[in-house]
Amino acid sequence: MRSCSANDALDAARPTGRVLVVDDSESARESMVLVLRHAGHEVEGVSCGAAALRAAEKTAYDVVLTDLQMPGMDGLELIRQLAKRQ
């Protein structure tokens, strides 16, 4: 069994990442949002690429998790659009 150390306390105090989850499947999106929130991250979930672009205008995300196959803008196009804004 591992003992607790000062590094454990520092790790617990570190801020978590902001994550944007993009998936047109509500159940998949909500499941991922719940798992990531439980892990301590700040998470927003949206249902399409256009909503993801709007969210990215308001908030800086550390990670974007996206479905690849979505109606309208697919995940690859979303990543391209987000990369252009950097």
PDB file of C-alpha atoms in Angstrom:
ATOM      1  CA  MET A   1       0.000   0.000   0.000  1.00  0.00           C
ATOM      2  CA  ARG A   2       1.318   3.450  -0.944  1.00  0.00           C
ATOM      3  CA  SER A   3       1.645   6.148   1.689  1.00  0.00           C
ATOM      4  CA  CYS A   4       0.312   9.669   1.294  1.00  0.00           C
ATOM      5  CA  SER A   5       2.866  12.340   0.424  1.00  0.00           C
ATOM      6  CA  ALA A   6       3.061  16.099  -0.015  1.00  0.00           C
ATOM      7  CA  ASN A   7       2.885  15.551  -3.793  1.00  0.00           C
ATOM      8  CA  ASP A   8      -0.538  13.936  -3.377  1.00  0.00           C
ATOM      9  CA  ALA A   9      -1.812  17.109  -1.715  1.00  0.00           C
ATOM     10  CA  LEU A  10      -0.354  19.236  -4.513  1.00  0.00           C
ATOM     11  CA  ASP A  11      -1.959  17.023  -7.158  1.00  0.00           C
ATOM     12  CA  ALA A  12      -5.335  17.349  -5.442  1.00  0.00           C
ATOM     13  CA  ALA A  13      -5.006  21.142  -5.375  1.00  0.00           C
ATOM     14  CA  ARG A  14      -4.150  21.524  -9.067  1.00  0.00           C
ATOM     15  CA  PRO A  15      -6.881  23.006 -11.227  1.00  0.00           C
ATOM     16  CA  THR A  16      -8.566  20.613 -13.594  1.00  0.00           C
ATOM     17  CA  GLY A  17      -8.985  21.067 -17.311  1.00  0.00           C
ATOM     18  CA  ARG A  18     -11.875  22.552 -19.199  1.00  0.00           C
ATOM     19  CA  VAL A  19     -13.321  20.000 -21.585  1.00  0.00           C
ATOM     20  CA  LEU A  20     -15.837  20.423 -24.401  1.00  0.00           C
ATOM     21  CA  VAL A  21     -17.691  17.253 -25.423  1.00  0.00           C
ATOM     22  CA  VAL A  22     -19.335  17.350 -28.855  1.00  0.00           C
ATOM     23  CA  ASP A  23     -21.655  14.483 -29.825  1.00  0.00           C
ATOM     24  CA  ASP A  24     -25.030  14.371 -31.526  1.00  0.00           C
ATOM     25  CA  SER A  25     -25.958  11.297 -29.466  1.00  0.00           C
ATOM     26  CA  GLU A  26     -27.436  12.678 -26.257  1.00  0.00           C
ATOM     27  CA  SER A  27     -26.766   9.517 -24.237  1.00  0.00           C
ATOM     28  CA  ALA A  28     -23.113   9.289 -25.345  1.00  0.00           C
ATOM     29  CA  ARG A  29     -22.557  13.003 -24.726  1.00  0.00           C
ATOM     30  CA  GLU A  30     -24.167  13.011 -21.287  1.00  0.00           C
ATOM     31  CA  SER A  31     -22.309   9.862 -20.235  1.00  0.00           C
ATOM     32  CA  MET A  32     -18.963  11.401 -21.170  1.00  0.00           C
ATOM     33  CA  VAL A  33     -19.863  14.661 -19.429  1.00  0.00           C
ATOM     34  CA  LEU A  34     -20.747  12.797 -16.221  1.00  0.00           C
ATOM     35  CA  VAL A  35     -17.559  10.718 -16.252  1.00  0.00           C
ATOM     36  CA  LEU A  36     -15.358  13.753 -16.817  1.00  0.00           C
ATOM     37  CA  ARG A  37     -17.127  15.831 -14.157  1.00  0.00           C
ATOM     38  CA  HIS A  38     -16.753  12.965 -11.701  1.00  0.00           C
ATOM     39  CA  ALA A  39     -13.018  13.028 -12.488  1.00  0.00           C
ATOM     40  CA  GLY A  40     -12.989  16.685 -11.440  1.00  0.00           C
ATOM     41  CA  HIS A  41     -12.980  18.473 -14.783  1.00  0.00           C
ATOM     42  CA  GLU A  42     -15.059  21.451 -15.837  1.00  0.00           C
ATOM     43  CA  VAL A  43     -17.149  20.064 -18.703  1.00  0.00           C
ATOM     44  CA  GLU A  44     -19.633  21.411 -21.213  1.00  0.00           C
ATOM     45  CA  GLY A  45     -21.505  19.207 -23.644  1.00  0.00           C
ATOM     46  CA  VAL A  46     -22.991  20.320 -26.971  1.00  0.00           C
ATOM     47  CA  SER A  47     -24.796  18.453 -29.725  1.00  0.00           C
ATOM     48  CA  CYS A  48     -23.220  19.796 -32.925  1.00  0.00           C
ATOM     49  CA  GLY A  49     -20.225  21.492 -34.473  1.00  0.00           C
ATOM     50  CA  ALA A  50     -21.926  24.887 -34.762  1.00  0.00           C
ATOM     51  CA  ALA A  51     -22.735  24.871 -31.030  1.00  0.00           C
ATOM     52  CA  ALA A  52     -19.140  23.854 -30.305  1.00  0.00           C
ATOM     53  CA  LEU A  53     -17.810  26.834 -32.277  1.00  0.00           C
ATOM     54  CA  ARG A  54     -20.141  29.172 -30.378  1.00  0.00           C
ATOM     55  CA  ALA A  55     -19.021  27.681 -27.054  1.00  0.00           C
ATOM     56  CA  ALA A  56     -15.353  28.071 -28.045  1.00  0.00           C
ATOM     57  CA  GLU A  57     -15.938  31.772 -28.711  1.00  0.00           C
ATOM     58  CA  LYS A  58     -16.970  32.248 -25.069  1.00  0.00           C
ATOM     59  CA  THR A  59     -14.685  29.787 -23.276  1.00  0.00           C
ATOM     60  CA  ALA A  60     -11.129  28.551 -23.760  1.00  0.00           C
ATOM     61  CA  TYR A  61     -11.084  24.740 -23.571  1.00  0.00           C
ATOM     62  CA  ASP A  62      -8.059  22.623 -22.816  1.00  0.00           C
ATOM     63  CA  VAL A  63      -9.516  19.601 -24.618  1.00  0.00           C
ATOM     64  CA  VAL A  64     -12.255  19.061 -27.193  1.00  0.00           C
ATOM     65  CA  LEU A  65     -13.656  15.541 -27.476  1.00  0.00           C
ATOM     66  CA  THR A  66     -15.740  15.199 -30.596  1.00  0.00           C
ATOM     67  CA  ASP A  67     -17.710  12.563 -32.417  1.00  0.00           C
ATOM     68  CA  LEU A  68     -16.419  12.206 -35.963  1.00  0.00           C
ATOM     69  CA  GLN A  69     -19.716  11.470 -37.685  1.00  0.00           C
ATOM     70  CA  MET A  70     -22.345  14.118 -37.023  1.00  0.00           C
ATOM     71  CA  PRO A  71     -24.946  15.737 -39.244  1.00  0.00           C
ATOM     72  CA  GLY A  72     -23.891  19.073 -40.679  1.00  0.00           C
ATOM     73  CA  MET A  73     -20.326  19.753 -39.616  1.00  0.00           C
ATOM     74  CA  ASP A  74     -18.446  16.522 -38.892  1.00  0.00           C
ATOM     75  CA  GLY A  75     -15.802  16.208 -36.185  1.00  0.00           C
ATOM     76  CA  LEU A  76     -12.834  16.647 -38.539  1.00  0.00           C
ATOM     77  CA  GLU A  77     -14.237  19.887 -39.929  1.00  0.00           C
ATOM     78  CA  LEU A  78     -14.901  21.075 -36.386  1.00  0.00           C
ATOM     79  CA  ILE A  79     -11.260  20.457 -35.466  1.00  0.00           C
ATOM     80  CA  ARG A  80     -10.139  22.328 -38.602  1.00  0.00           C
ATOM     81  CA  GLN A  81     -12.364  25.294 -37.729  1.00  0.00           C
ATOM     82  CA  LEU A  82     -11.143  25.358 -34.136  1.00  0.00           C
ATOM     83  CA  ALA A  83      -7.501  25.184 -35.277  1.00  0.00           C
ATOM     84  CA  LYS A  84      -8.031  28.236 -37.531  1.00  0.00           C
ATOM     85  CA  ARG A  85      -9.099  30.245 -34.476  1.00  0.00           C
ATOM     86  CA  GLN A  86      -5.894  29.552 -32.544  1.00  0.00           C
TER      87      GLN A  86
END
